[in-house]
Amino acid sequence: MTIGSVIQIYGSVVHKCIWSRRRFPATRKAKSWEHEHEHYQHHRLRRYAAAIGDLAAKAGHTVEVMSRDATKSRALAEQVGAGATTGTFGAAPVGDIVILAVPYSAVLDVVKQYGEKLAGKLIVDITNPIKSDFTGFLTPEDSFGAQEIAKVAPANATIVKAFNTQNAQVLAAGPIGGHPLDVFIAGDDSQAKARVSAFIDSLGLRPMDTGRLIMARTLEHACMLWLGLMTRSIKHTNFSIRVSLLG
């Protein structure tokens, strides 16, 4: 994929909120953790739409934002800048890569609504289908989020899991200690993964191919690991899971 490709982002405007600096006592009650998780999921996807859109626009990609709320679409496009535009929700995407920056609870309905308009598209799934109490997943026991999306997407659409283990604010902040952030990806189509990897690389990030789409299940579990570290050990969101090579 070359710089200048059209990146379609489905999401909503990012509200100005500072959440990553909040500190949580280790004795926080379970119900409060559910509230924090809902708060996290609510803002994560909105902030992700802005973070990815901003990086993509700065890298020379053409960014189009689509949302059910046209006002929010315009606000996000203005925030991204660099010529980012808005599209009509429900219209056929013009982007080479379609990024689903919506909560998992809504993503299947969005994909179903678009139906054959997503035919032939490369769909990037950044969702995490995690229950609000952190006890498990919203998907059937024998499945995982990316697979459920693949089930309702057109047969000739390609699904690649990516970005789901990164925090939006860390993503926007850039390299840590001079090292690019790692973005783990999974998918069955090697050419699609190569395109997503090239896109990720163009953003100044390091793509890490984990294998076939079945590995998306592991990546979704990795988000559960991230949440566990955040709530129990680190107590804030200013960290990233990455691969360190010795020697």
Short mmCIF file of C-alpha atoms in Angstrom, two decimals:
data_model
loop_
_atom_site.label_atom_id
_atom_site.label_comp_id
_atom_site.label_asym_id
_atom_site.label_seq_id
_atom_site.Cartn_x
_atom_site.Cartn_y
_atom_site.Cartn_z
CA MET A 1 0.00 0.00 0.00
CA THR A 2 1.37 3.39 -0.90
CA ILE A 3 1.10 6.66 0.96
CA GLY A 4 -2.00 8.44 -0.23
CA SER A 5 -4.36 5.51 0.11
CA VAL A 6 -7.82 6.33 1.38
CA ILE A 7 -8.44 5.35 4.98
CA GLN A 8 -12.10 5.08 5.97
CA ILE A 9 -12.70 5.40 9.70
CA TYR A 10 -16.01 4.61 11.38
CA GLY A 11 -16.22 6.26 14.75
CA SER A 12 -17.32 9.34 16.61
CA VAL A 13 -15.76 12.53 17.82
CA VAL A 14 -13.26 12.46 20.63
CA HIS A 15 -14.20 14.53 23.64
CA LYS A 16 -11.40 16.26 25.50
CA CYS A 17 -10.87 14.09 28.55
CA ILE A 18 -7.89 13.22 30.71
CA TRP A 19 -8.21 9.65 31.89
CA SER A 20 -4.74 8.16 31.66
CA ARG A 21 -3.44 10.03 34.70
CA ARG A 22 -6.11 8.80 37.05
CA ARG A 23 -4.93 6.58 39.90
CA PHE A 24 -7.07 3.78 41.26
CA PRO A 25 -6.85 2.24 44.75
CA ALA A 26 -6.20 -1.51 44.77
CA THR A 27 -9.29 -2.03 46.93
CA ARG A 28 -11.71 -0.56 44.39
CA LYS A 29 -14.99 -2.52 44.48
CA ALA A 30 -15.85 -4.77 41.56
CA LYS A 31 -18.85 -2.67 40.57
CA SER A 32 -16.62 0.39 40.32
CA TRP A 33 -14.25 -1.56 38.08
CA GLU A 34 -17.20 -2.27 35.79
CA HIS A 35 -17.88 1.45 35.61
CA GLU A 36 -14.23 2.18 34.87
CA HIS A 37 -14.19 -0.44 32.13
CA GLU A 38 -17.31 0.98 30.51
CA HIS A 39 -15.74 4.43 30.76
CA TYR A 40 -12.53 3.08 29.21
CA GLN A 41 -14.31 1.33 26.33
CA HIS A 42 -16.51 4.35 25.69
CA HIS A 43 -13.56 6.70 25.30
CA ARG A 44 -11.03 4.25 23.85
CA LEU A 45 -12.77 3.88 20.50
CA ARG A 46 -13.56 7.57 20.16
CA ARG A 47 -9.99 8.49 20.95
CA TYR A 48 -8.70 5.78 18.65
CA ALA A 49 -10.58 7.24 15.71
CA ALA A 50 -8.79 10.53 16.31
CA ALA A 51 -5.37 9.00 17.04
CA ILE A 52 -5.28 6.77 13.96
CA GLY A 53 -6.83 9.45 11.78
CA ASP A 54 -4.27 12.02 12.89
CA LEU A 55 -1.31 9.68 12.30
CA ALA A 56 -2.69 8.62 8.92
CA ALA A 57 -3.26 12.19 7.76
CA LYS A 58 0.22 13.25 8.85
CA ALA A 59 1.65 10.26 6.94
CA GLY A 60 0.03 11.49 3.74
CA HIS A 61 -2.99 9.22 3.62
CA THR A 62 -6.42 10.51 2.66
CA VAL A 63 -8.74 10.14 5.64
CA GLU A 64 -12.53 10.04 5.51
CA VAL A 65 -14.56 9.82 8.71
CA MET A 66 -18.05 8.36 8.88
CA SER A 67 -20.43 8.34 11.84
CA ARG A 68 -24.16 8.16 12.42
CA ASP A 69 -23.83 11.67 13.86
CA ALA A 70 -22.78 14.02 11.04
CA THR A 71 -21.88 16.78 13.51
CA LYS A 72 -19.45 14.49 15.30
CA SER A 73 -17.98 13.36 11.99
CA ARG A 74 -17.27 16.95 11.01
CA ALA A 75 -15.76 17.73 14.40
CA LEU A 76 -13.44 14.72 14.21
CA ALA A 77 -12.42 15.53 10.64
CA GLU A 78 -11.57 19.08 11.74
CA GLN A 79 -9.57 17.70 14.65
CA VAL A 80 -7.62 15.37 12.38
CA GLY A 81 -7.06 18.17 9.87
CA ALA A 82 -4.71 17.66 6.90
CA GLY A 83 -7.65 17.55 4.51
CA ALA A 84 -9.64 14.88 6.37
CA THR A 85 -13.21 14.72 5.07
CA THR A 86 -16.52 13.26 6.16
CA GLY A 87 -18.71 10.74 4.40
CA THR A 88 -22.36 9.85 4.70
CA PHE A 89 -23.01 7.01 7.12
CA GLY A 90 -24.45 4.09 5.18
CA ALA A 91 -22.89 5.11 1.87
CA ALA A 92 -20.46 2.77 0.16
CA PRO A 93 -16.93 3.31 1.55
CA VAL A 94 -14.41 4.69 -0.92
CA GLY A 95 -11.43 3.81 1.25
CA ASP A 96 -8.88 1.12 0.49
CA ILE A 97 -8.79 0.29 4.19
CA VAL A 98 -11.87 0.45 6.41
CA ILE A 99 -11.13 0.83 10.13
CA LEU A 100 -13.96 -0.11 12.48
CA ALA A 101 -13.46 2.30 15.39
CA VAL A 102 -16.73 1.44 17.10
CA PRO A 103 -17.43 -0.62 20.25
CA TYR A 104 -17.76 -4.36 19.76
CA SER A 105 -21.32 -4.13 21.05
CA ALA A 106 -22.18 -2.09 17.93
CA VAL A 107 -19.74 -3.37 15.33
CA LEU A 108 -21.73 -6.37 14.10
CA ASP A 109 -24.79 -4.21 13.45
CA VAL A 110 -22.64 -1.69 11.58
CA VAL A 111 -21.13 -4.39 9.36
CA LYS A 112 -24.57 -5.92 8.73
CA GLN A 113 -26.01 -2.52 7.87
CA TYR A 114 -23.33 -1.91 5.25
CA GLY A 115 -23.61 -5.43 3.89
CA GLU A 116 -22.37 -5.77 0.32
CA LYS A 117 -21.09 -2.20 0.36
CA LEU A 118 -18.09 -3.69 2.19
CA ALA A 119 -17.52 -6.27 -0.54
CA GLY A 120 -13.87 -6.43 -1.53
CA LYS A 121 -12.81 -4.12 1.29
CA LEU A 122 -9.92 -4.64 3.70
CA ILE A 123 -11.54 -4.29 7.12
CA VAL A 124 -9.34 -3.59 10.14
CA ASP A 125 -10.92 -4.77 13.39
CA ILE A 126 -9.62 -2.91 16.45
CA THR A 127 -12.38 -4.02 18.85
CA ASN A 128 -12.12 -5.94 22.11
CA PRO A 129 -15.25 -7.94 23.04
CA ILE A 130 -14.62 -7.88 26.78
CA LYS A 131 -17.34 -7.96 29.43
CA SER A 132 -17.62 -4.89 31.62
CA ASP A 133 -16.66 -6.85 34.76
CA PHE A 134 -13.49 -8.24 33.12
CA THR A 135 -14.63 -11.83 33.73
CA GLY A 136 -14.75 -12.93 30.13
CA PHE A 137 -15.81 -12.11 26.61
CA LEU A 138 -19.03 -11.15 24.86
CA THR A 139 -18.41 -13.67 22.10
CA PRO A 140 -19.48 -17.34 22.09
CA GLU A 141 -17.02 -19.64 23.88
CA ASP A 142 -15.93 -21.24 20.62
CA SER A 143 -15.41 -17.94 18.81
CA PHE A 144 -13.78 -14.50 19.08
CA GLY A 145 -14.52 -10.95 17.97
CA ALA A 146 -12.73 -10.88 14.63
CA GLN A 147 -14.31 -14.18 13.65
CA GLU A 148 -17.79 -12.93 14.50
CA ILE A 149 -17.16 -9.88 12.30
CA ALA A 150 -15.96 -12.14 9.49
CA LYS A 151 -19.19 -14.13 9.75
CA VAL A 152 -21.38 -11.11 9.01
CA ALA A 153 -19.07 -9.37 6.52
CA PRO A 154 -19.34 -10.06 2.77
CA ALA A 155 -17.55 -13.24 1.73
CA ASN A 156 -14.98 -11.35 -0.32
CA ALA A 157 -14.17 -8.80 2.38
CA THR A 158 -10.89 -9.37 4.22
CA ILE A 159 -10.57 -9.06 8.00
CA VAL A 160 -7.31 -8.15 9.73
CA LYS A 161 -7.07 -7.70 13.49
CA ALA A 162 -4.83 -4.81 14.52
CA PHE A 163 -4.34 -1.99 17.04
CA ASN A 164 -6.48 -3.63 19.76
CA THR A 165 -3.61 -3.97 22.27
CA GLN A 166 -2.61 -0.31 22.15
CA ASN A 167 -3.99 2.54 24.20
CA ALA A 168 -5.14 5.51 22.13
CA GLN A 169 -3.32 8.15 24.16
CA VAL A 170 -0.05 6.18 24.07
CA LEU A 171 -0.55 5.68 20.34
CA ALA A 172 -0.94 9.41 19.84
CA ALA A 173 2.09 10.17 22.04
CA GLY A 174 4.45 8.20 19.82
CA PRO A 175 7.61 6.17 20.50
CA ILE A 176 8.53 5.10 24.03
CA GLY A 177 12.19 5.45 24.91
CA GLY A 178 13.04 5.97 21.27
CA HIS A 179 11.37 2.70 20.27
CA PRO A 180 8.30 2.60 17.98
CA LEU A 181 5.14 1.15 19.44
CA ASP A 182 4.32 -2.42 18.45
CA VAL A 183 1.04 -3.10 16.66
CA PHE A 184 0.17 -6.81 16.62
CA ILE A 185 -1.81 -8.04 13.64
CA ALA A 186 -3.53 -11.28 12.65
CA GLY A 187 -5.27 -12.40 9.49
CA ASP A 188 -5.65 -15.20 6.97
CA ASP A 189 -4.77 -13.19 3.85
CA SER A 190 -1.01 -12.55 3.57
CA GLN A 191 -1.45 -9.76 1.02
CA ALA A 192 -3.98 -7.99 3.23
CA LYS A 193 -1.62 -8.26 6.19
CA ALA A 194 1.19 -6.86 4.06
CA ARG A 195 -1.00 -3.85 3.20
CA VAL A 196 -1.95 -3.30 6.83
CA SER A 197 1.70 -3.71 7.87
CA ALA A 198 2.76 -1.09 5.32
CA PHE A 199 0.07 1.25 6.63
CA ILE A 200 1.19 0.71 10.23
CA ASP A 201 4.83 1.25 9.28
CA SER A 202 3.92 4.51 7.53
CA LEU A 203 2.50 5.77 10.84
CA GLY A 204 5.88 5.34 12.54
CA LEU A 205 4.74 2.16 14.32
CA ARG A 206 6.17 -1.37 14.19
CA PRO A 207 3.86 -4.04 12.73
CA MET A 208 4.20 -7.48 14.32
CA ASP A 209 2.52 -10.32 12.42
CA THR A 210 1.23 -12.94 14.87
CA GLY A 211 -0.22 -15.36 12.32
CA ARG A 212 -3.61 -16.35 11.00
CA LEU A 213 -6.92 -14.79 12.06
CA ILE A 214 -7.33 -17.40 14.81
CA MET A 215 -4.55 -15.51 16.62
CA ALA A 216 -6.97 -12.60 16.97
CA ARG A 217 -8.43 -14.58 19.88
CA THR A 218 -5.04 -14.36 21.60
CA LEU A 219 -4.77 -10.65 20.82
CA GLU A 220 -8.18 -10.10 22.39
CA HIS A 221 -6.95 -11.98 25.47
CA ALA A 222 -3.86 -9.74 25.42
CA CYS A 223 -6.18 -6.78 25.90
CA MET A 224 -7.56 -8.54 28.97
CA LEU A 225 -3.96 -8.83 30.18
CA TRP A 226 -3.46 -5.11 29.52
CA LEU A 227 -6.58 -4.27 31.51
CA GLY A 228 -5.48 -6.51 34.38
CA LEU A 229 -2.10 -4.79 34.54
CA MET A 230 -3.74 -1.39 34.37
CA THR A 231 -6.25 -2.03 37.14
CA ARG A 232 -4.13 -4.15 39.49
CA SER A 233 -0.48 -3.22 39.06
CA ILE A 234 0.27 -0.12 37.02
CA LYS A 235 -2.86 1.85 37.97
CA HIS A 236 -2.74 4.12 34.92
CA THR A 237 -2.80 3.73 31.13
CA ASN A 238 0.55 5.22 30.16
CA PHE A 239 2.15 1.95 29.11
CA SER A 240 2.38 -0.33 26.12
CA ILE A 241 2.85 -4.06 25.50
CA ARG A 242 5.80 -4.58 23.18
CA VAL A 243 8.43 -7.08 22.04
CA SER A 244 12.01 -6.52 23.20
CA LEU A 245 14.81 -8.30 21.34
CA LEU A 246 17.93 -9.29 23.27
CA GLY A 247 21.40 -8.94 21.79
#
